[in-house]
Each structure stands twice: as structure tokens, then as C-alpha cells.
XYZ file of N, CA and C in Angstrom:
528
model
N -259.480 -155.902 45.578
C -259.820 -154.499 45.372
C -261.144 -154.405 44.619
N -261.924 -153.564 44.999
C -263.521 -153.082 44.269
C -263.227 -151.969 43.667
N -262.834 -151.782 42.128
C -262.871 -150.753 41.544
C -264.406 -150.137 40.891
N -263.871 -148.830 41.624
C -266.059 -148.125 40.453
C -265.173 -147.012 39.560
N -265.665 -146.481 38.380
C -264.647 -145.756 37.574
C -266.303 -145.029 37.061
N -265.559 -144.103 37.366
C -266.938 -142.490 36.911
C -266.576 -141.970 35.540
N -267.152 -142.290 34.724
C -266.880 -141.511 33.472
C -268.032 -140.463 33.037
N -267.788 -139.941 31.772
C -268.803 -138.749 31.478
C -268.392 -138.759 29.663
N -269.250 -138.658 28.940
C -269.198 -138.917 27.488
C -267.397 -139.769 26.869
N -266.943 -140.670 27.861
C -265.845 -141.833 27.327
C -264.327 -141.475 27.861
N -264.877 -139.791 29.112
C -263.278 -139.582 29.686
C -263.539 -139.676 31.398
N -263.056 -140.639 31.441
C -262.835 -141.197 32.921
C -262.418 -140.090 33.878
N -263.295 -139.392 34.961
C -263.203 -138.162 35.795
C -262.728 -138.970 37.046
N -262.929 -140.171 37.486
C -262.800 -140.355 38.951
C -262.205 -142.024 38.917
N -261.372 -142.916 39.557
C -261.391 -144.179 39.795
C -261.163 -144.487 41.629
N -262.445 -145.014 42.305
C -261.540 -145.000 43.635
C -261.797 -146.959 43.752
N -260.589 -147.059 43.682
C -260.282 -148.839 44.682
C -260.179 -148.623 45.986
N -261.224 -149.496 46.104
C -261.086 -149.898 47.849
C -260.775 -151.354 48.433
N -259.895 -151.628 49.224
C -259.606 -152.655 49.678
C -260.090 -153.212 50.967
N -260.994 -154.432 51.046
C -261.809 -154.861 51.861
C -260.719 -155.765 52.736
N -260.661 -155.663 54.171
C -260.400 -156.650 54.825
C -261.733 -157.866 55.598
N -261.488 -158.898 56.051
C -262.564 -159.329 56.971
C -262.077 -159.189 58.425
N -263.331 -158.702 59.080
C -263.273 -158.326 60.639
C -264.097 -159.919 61.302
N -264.796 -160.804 60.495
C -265.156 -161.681 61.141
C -266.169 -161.978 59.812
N -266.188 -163.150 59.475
C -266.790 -164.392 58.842
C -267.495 -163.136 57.454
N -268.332 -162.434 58.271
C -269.961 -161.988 57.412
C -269.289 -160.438 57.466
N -269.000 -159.824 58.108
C -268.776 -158.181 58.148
C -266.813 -158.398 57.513
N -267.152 -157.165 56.605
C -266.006 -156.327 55.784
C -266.057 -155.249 55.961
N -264.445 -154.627 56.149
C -264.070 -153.605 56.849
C -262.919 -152.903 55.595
N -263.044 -151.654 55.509
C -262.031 -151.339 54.437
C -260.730 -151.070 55.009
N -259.694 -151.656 54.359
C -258.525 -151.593 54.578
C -257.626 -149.986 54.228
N -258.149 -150.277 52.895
C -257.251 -149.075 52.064
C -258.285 -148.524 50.953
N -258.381 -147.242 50.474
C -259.252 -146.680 49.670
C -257.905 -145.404 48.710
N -258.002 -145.969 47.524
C -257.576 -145.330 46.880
C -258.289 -144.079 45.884
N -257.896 -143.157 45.471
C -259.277 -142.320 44.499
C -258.067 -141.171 43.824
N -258.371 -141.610 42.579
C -257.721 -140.902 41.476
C -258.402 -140.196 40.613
N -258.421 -138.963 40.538
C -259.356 -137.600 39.782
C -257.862 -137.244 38.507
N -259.445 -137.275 37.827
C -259.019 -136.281 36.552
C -258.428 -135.092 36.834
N -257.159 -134.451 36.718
C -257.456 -133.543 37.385
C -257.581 -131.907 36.015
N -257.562 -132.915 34.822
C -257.645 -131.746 33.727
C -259.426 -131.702 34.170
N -260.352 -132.843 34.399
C -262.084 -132.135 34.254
C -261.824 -131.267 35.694
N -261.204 -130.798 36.732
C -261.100 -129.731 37.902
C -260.593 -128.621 36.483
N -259.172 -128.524 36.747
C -258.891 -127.220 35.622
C -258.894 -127.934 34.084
N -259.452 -127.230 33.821
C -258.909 -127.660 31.962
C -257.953 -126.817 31.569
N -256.805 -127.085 31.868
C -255.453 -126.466 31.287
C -254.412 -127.366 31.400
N -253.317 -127.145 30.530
C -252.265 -127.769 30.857
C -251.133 -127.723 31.811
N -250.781 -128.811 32.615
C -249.932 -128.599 33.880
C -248.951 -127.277 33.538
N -248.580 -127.244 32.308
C -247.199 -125.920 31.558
C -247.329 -124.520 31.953
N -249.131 -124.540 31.966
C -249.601 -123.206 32.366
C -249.621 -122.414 33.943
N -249.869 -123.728 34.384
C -249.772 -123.675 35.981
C -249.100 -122.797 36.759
N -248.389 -122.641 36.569
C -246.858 -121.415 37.000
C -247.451 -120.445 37.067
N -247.887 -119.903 36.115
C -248.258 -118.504 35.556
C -250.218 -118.017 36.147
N -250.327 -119.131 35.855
C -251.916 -119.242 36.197
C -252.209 -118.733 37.253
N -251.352 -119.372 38.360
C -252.058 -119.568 39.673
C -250.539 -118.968 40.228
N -249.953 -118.341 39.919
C -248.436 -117.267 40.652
C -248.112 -118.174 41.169
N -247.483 -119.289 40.628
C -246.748 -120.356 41.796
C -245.384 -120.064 41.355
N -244.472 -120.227 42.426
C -243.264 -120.761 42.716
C -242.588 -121.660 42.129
N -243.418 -122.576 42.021
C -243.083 -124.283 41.027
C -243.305 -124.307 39.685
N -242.760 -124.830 38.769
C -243.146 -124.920 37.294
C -242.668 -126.219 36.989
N -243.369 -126.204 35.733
C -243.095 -127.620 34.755
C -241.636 -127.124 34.356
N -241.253 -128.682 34.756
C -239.553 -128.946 34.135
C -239.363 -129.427 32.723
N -237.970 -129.606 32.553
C -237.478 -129.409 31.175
C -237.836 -130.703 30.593
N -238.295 -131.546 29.559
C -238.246 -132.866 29.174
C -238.128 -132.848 27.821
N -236.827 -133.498 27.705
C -236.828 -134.036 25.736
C -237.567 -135.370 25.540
N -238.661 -135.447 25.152
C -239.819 -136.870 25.411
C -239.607 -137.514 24.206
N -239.103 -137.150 23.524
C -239.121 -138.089 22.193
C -237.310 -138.594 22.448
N -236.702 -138.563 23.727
C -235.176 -138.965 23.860
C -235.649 -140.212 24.337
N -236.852 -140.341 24.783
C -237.170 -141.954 25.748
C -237.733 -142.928 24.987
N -236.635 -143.572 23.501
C -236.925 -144.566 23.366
C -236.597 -145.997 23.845
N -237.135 -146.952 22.523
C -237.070 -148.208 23.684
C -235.260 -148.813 23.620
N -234.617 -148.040 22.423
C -233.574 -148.042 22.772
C -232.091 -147.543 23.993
N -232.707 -146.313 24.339
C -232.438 -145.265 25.095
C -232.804 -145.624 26.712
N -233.860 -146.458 26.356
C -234.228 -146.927 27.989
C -233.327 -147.970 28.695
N -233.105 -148.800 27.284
C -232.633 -150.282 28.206
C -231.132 -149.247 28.042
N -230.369 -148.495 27.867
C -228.815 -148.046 27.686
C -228.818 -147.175 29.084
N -230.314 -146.720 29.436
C -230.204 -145.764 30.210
C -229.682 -144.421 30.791
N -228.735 -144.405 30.125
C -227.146 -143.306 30.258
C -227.361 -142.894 28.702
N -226.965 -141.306 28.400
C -226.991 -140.539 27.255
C -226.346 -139.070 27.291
N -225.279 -139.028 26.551
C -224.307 -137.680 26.478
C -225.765 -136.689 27.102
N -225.338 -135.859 27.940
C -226.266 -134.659 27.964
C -226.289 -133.414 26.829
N -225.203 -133.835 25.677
C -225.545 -133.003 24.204
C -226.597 -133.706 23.783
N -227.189 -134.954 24.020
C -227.901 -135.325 22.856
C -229.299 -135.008 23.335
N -229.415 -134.948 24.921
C -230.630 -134.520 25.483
C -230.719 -133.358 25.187
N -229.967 -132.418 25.189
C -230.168 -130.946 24.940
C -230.449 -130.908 23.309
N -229.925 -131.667 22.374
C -230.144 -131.581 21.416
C -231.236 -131.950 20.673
N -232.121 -133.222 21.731
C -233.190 -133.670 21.130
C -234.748 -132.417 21.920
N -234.126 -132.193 23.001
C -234.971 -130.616 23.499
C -235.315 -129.823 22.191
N -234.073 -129.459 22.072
C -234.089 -128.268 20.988
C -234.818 -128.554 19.822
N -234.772 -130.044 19.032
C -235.486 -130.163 18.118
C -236.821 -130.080 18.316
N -237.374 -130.954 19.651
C -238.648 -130.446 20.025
C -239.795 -129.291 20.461
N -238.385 -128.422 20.254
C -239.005 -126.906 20.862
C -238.216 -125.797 20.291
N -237.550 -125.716 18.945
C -236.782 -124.595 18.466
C -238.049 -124.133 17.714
N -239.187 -124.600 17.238
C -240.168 -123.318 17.070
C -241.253 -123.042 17.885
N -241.012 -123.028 19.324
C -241.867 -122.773 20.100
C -240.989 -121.684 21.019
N -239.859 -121.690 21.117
C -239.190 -121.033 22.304
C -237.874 -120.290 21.599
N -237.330 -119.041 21.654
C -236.278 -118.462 21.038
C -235.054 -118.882 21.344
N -234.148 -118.205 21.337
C -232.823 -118.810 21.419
C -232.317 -118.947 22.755
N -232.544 -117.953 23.198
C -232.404 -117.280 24.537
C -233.520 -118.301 25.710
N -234.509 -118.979 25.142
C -234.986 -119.625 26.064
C -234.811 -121.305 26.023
N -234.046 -121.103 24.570
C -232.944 -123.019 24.672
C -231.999 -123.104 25.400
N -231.205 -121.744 25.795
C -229.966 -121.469 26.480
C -230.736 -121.665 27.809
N -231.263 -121.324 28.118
C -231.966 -121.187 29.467
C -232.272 -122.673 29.864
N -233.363 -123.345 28.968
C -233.234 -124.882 29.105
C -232.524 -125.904 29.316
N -231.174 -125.259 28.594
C -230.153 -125.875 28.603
C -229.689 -126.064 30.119
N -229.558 -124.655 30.470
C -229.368 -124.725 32.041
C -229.972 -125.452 33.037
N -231.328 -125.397 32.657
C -232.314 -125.837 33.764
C -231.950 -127.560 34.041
N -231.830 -128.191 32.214
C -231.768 -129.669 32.355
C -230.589 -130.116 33.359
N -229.561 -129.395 32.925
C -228.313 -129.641 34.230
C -228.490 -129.292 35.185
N -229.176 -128.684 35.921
C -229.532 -127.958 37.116
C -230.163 -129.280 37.600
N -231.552 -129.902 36.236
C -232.303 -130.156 37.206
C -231.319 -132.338 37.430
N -231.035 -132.286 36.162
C -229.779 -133.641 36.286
C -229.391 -133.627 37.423
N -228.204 -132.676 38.222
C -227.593 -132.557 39.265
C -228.482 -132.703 40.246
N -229.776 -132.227 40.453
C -230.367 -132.276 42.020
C -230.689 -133.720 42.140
N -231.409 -134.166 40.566
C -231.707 -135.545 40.600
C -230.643 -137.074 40.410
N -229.477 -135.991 40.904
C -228.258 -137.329 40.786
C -228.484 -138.033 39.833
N -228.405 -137.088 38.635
C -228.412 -137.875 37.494
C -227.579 -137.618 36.085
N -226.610 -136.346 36.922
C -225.460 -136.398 36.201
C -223.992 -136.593 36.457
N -223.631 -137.313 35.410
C -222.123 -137.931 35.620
C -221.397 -138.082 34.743
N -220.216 -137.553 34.428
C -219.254 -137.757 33.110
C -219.972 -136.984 31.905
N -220.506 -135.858 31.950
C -221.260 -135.362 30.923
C -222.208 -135.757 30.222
N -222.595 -136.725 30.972
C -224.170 -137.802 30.339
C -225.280 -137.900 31.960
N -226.495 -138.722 31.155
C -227.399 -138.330 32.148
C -228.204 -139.519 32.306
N -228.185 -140.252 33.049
C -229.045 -140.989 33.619
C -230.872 -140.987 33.554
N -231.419 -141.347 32.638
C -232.195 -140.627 31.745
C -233.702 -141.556 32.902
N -233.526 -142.542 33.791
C -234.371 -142.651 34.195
C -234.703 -142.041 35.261
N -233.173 -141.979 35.942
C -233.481 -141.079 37.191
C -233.706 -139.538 37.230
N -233.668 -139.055 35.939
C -234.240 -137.460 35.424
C -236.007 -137.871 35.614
N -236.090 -138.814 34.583
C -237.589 -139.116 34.647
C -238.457 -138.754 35.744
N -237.843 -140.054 36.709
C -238.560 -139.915 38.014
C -238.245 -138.412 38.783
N -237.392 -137.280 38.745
C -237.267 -136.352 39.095
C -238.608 -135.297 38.440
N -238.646 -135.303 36.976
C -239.270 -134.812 36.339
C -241.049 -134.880 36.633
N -241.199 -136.435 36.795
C -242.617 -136.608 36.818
C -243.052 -136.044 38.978
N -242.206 -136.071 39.606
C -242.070 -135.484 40.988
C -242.094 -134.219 41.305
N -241.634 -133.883 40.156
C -241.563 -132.182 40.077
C -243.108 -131.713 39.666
N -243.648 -132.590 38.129
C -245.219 -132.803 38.027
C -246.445 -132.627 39.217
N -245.972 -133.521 39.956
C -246.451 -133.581 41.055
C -246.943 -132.610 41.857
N -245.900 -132.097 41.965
C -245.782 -130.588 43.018
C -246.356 -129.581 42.449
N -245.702 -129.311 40.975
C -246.649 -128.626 40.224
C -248.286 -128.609 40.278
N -248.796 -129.866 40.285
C -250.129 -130.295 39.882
C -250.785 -129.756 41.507
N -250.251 -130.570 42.458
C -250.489 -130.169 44.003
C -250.619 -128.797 44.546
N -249.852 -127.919 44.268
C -249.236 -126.384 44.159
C -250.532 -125.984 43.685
N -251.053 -126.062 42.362
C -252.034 -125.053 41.494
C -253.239 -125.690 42.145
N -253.310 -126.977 42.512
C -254.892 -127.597 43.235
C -254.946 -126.724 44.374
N -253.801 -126.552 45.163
C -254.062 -126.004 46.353
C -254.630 -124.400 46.122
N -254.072 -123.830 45.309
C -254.451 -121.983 44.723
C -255.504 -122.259 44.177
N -255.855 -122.945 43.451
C -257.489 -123.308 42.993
C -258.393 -123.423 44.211
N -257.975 -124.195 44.973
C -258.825 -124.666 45.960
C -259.243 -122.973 47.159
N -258.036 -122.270 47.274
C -257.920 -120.934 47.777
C -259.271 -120.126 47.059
N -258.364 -119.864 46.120
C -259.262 -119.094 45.006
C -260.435 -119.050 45.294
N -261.359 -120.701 45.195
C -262.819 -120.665 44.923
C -263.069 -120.340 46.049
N -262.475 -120.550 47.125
C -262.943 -120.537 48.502
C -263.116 -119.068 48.954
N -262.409 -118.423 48.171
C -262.155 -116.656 48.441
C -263.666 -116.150 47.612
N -263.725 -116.741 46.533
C -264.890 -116.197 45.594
C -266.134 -117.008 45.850
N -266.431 -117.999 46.993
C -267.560 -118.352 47.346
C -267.793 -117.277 48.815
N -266.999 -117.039 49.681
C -266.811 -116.401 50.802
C -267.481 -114.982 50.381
N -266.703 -114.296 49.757
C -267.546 -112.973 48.995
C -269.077 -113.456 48.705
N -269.646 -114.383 48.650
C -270.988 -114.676 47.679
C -271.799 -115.447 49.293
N -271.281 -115.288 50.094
C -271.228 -116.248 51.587
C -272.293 -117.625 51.125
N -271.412 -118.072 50.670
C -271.740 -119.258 50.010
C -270.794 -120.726 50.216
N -271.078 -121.557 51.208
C -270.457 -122.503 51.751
C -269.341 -123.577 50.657
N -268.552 -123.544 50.450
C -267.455 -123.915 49.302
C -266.878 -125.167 50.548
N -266.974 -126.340 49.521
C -266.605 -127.502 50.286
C -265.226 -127.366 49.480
N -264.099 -128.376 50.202
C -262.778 -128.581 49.130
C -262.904 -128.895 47.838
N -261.772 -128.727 47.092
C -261.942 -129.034 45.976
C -261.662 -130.206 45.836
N -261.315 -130.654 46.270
C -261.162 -132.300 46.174
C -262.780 -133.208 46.726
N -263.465 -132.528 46.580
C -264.751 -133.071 47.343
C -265.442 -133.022 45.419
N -264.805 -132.719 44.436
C -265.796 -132.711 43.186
C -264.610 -133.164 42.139
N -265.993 -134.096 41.225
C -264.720 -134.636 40.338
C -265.012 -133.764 38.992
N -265.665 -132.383 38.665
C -265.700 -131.753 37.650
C -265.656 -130.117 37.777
N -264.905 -129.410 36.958
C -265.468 -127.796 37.471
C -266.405 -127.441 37.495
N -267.329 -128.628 36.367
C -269.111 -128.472 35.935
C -269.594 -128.932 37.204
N -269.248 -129.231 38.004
C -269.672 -130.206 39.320
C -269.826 -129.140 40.774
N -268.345 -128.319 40.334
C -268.239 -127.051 41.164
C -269.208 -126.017 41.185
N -269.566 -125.836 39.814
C -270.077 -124.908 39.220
C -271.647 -124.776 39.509
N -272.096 -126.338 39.632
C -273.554 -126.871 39.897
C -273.753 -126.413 41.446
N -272.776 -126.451 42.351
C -272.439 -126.646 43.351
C -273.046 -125.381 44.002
């Protein structure tokens, strides 16, 4: 793999690996090309906001992040009181009562889709991987309304708007 990594004052905006095959002795042919964007230098906001930002459908899911220690990992399995309970410590002064109850719900909601509840405990890796998938969609979801967006507000300006995935900065867009 040939990695090139684009940075800008020490925060890495772009990494693309490309994988060379040989087609014969002297000529190389790329196999596979990978390319991973920043995608906070596109929006500078946090994935949390996303929902609201850009009227999506999808939102950031529930995570108690300080439940994933290195003890907790290798046991894997954990009462779903203690996840709800380590939630709550992480967010009883950010969110009212009424929106821990709500959390509460969501984590079982989202346990169950991710077959990851059983016997009143929760399978704390396979939430994970549900959680960071859900990320995903989230992140994908608001690129795509971003990508709308500019395209609507270059169109008004009849001003040719390439994808957004064609720039690795909003300063880049913006130059654009």
C-alpha cells in the first residue's frame, strides 16, 4: 500500500492508500484505492447535532462510554441497570429527567435490534458495533443534505458545485 496523508496546521484532513498490483514486469496497475476524509474539516460540528442540523430522520444513539472498560470488555455481558446507570452518571447534568427515561428506552430498543439483549444484561460489544453503524448512517445521512444543500445554493448563484466529496475542507469549498 502507498499511503499520502494531507494535513493542515497538525490535523490530518485526507489519507488515501492505494494498492498497486503488477500487470507485467515494469507497468503497475491499482488494485484498490482507499480515501478517508476528515469529515469534522467538511462540517465542523458534532455528529450529536446532525439530526437537527440537517432535518434528518437518523440520530446519534445512546452510549454509556465510560461502561467500556478494560474490565467490562474481556466480561463482555453487563446487567442493563448498570448501563443505564453509568448513562445517567454521564449525562444527569446535561439532559432532564424525562430525557434519562427516554434513554433508558432507546438503549433497550436499540440492545434488542442489535441482538444484544438477553436475561436483562447486554452484550456490550455487540451494542458497540450497532452504535458505531448507526454513526455511520448518521455521518452519511447529513454528508448527503450537505452535499444537497450546497448544490441548491451554488445553483441559485449558477455556479457549477462539484460533490462534496470532491473537497477535503469547507475552506476548500468555500475557495471553490
Amino acid at each position: 500500500w502507498n499511503t499520502q496523508i494531507t494535513e493542515r496546521s497538525g490535523t490530518v484532513l485526507q489519507i488515501v492508500m492505494t494498492k498497486y498490483g503488477k500487470k507485467s514486469f515494469k507497468n503497475k496497475s491499482i488494485i484498490k484505492q482507499l480515501c478517508f476524509r476528515n469529515s469534522y474539516s467538511i462540517i465542523p460540528s458534532a455528529l450529536r447535532n446532525f439530526s437537527e442540523m440537517f432535518n434528518l430522520t437518523v440520530h446519534k444513539e445512546v452510549m454509556a462510554y465510560r461502561l467500556y472498560t478494560e474490565e467490562n470488555i474481556k466480561k463482555q455481558i453487563v446487567p442493563i441497570s448498570e448501563f443505564y446507570e453509568q448513562y445517567k452518571i454521564e449525562n444527569e447534568d446535561k439532559l432532564s429527567e424525562e430525557q434519562l427515561e427516554q434513554a433508558n428506552k432507546q438503549i433497550l430498543s436499540n440492545a434488542i435490534e442489535a441482538n444484544a439483549y438477553e436475561n436483562d444484561s447486554i452484550d456490550i460489544i455487540k451494542y458497540a458495533k450497532f452504535y458505531c453503524f448507526k454513526d455511520c448512517i448518521v455521518l452519511m445521512k447529513g454528508l448527503e443534505k450537505f452535499d444537497r444543500d450546497l448544490r441548491e445554493v451554488f445553483n441559485q448563484t449558477n455556479t457549477q458545485m462539484l460533490n462534496v466529496h470532491n473537497f477535503i475542507s469547507i475552506s476548500s469549498i468555500g475557495y471553490h
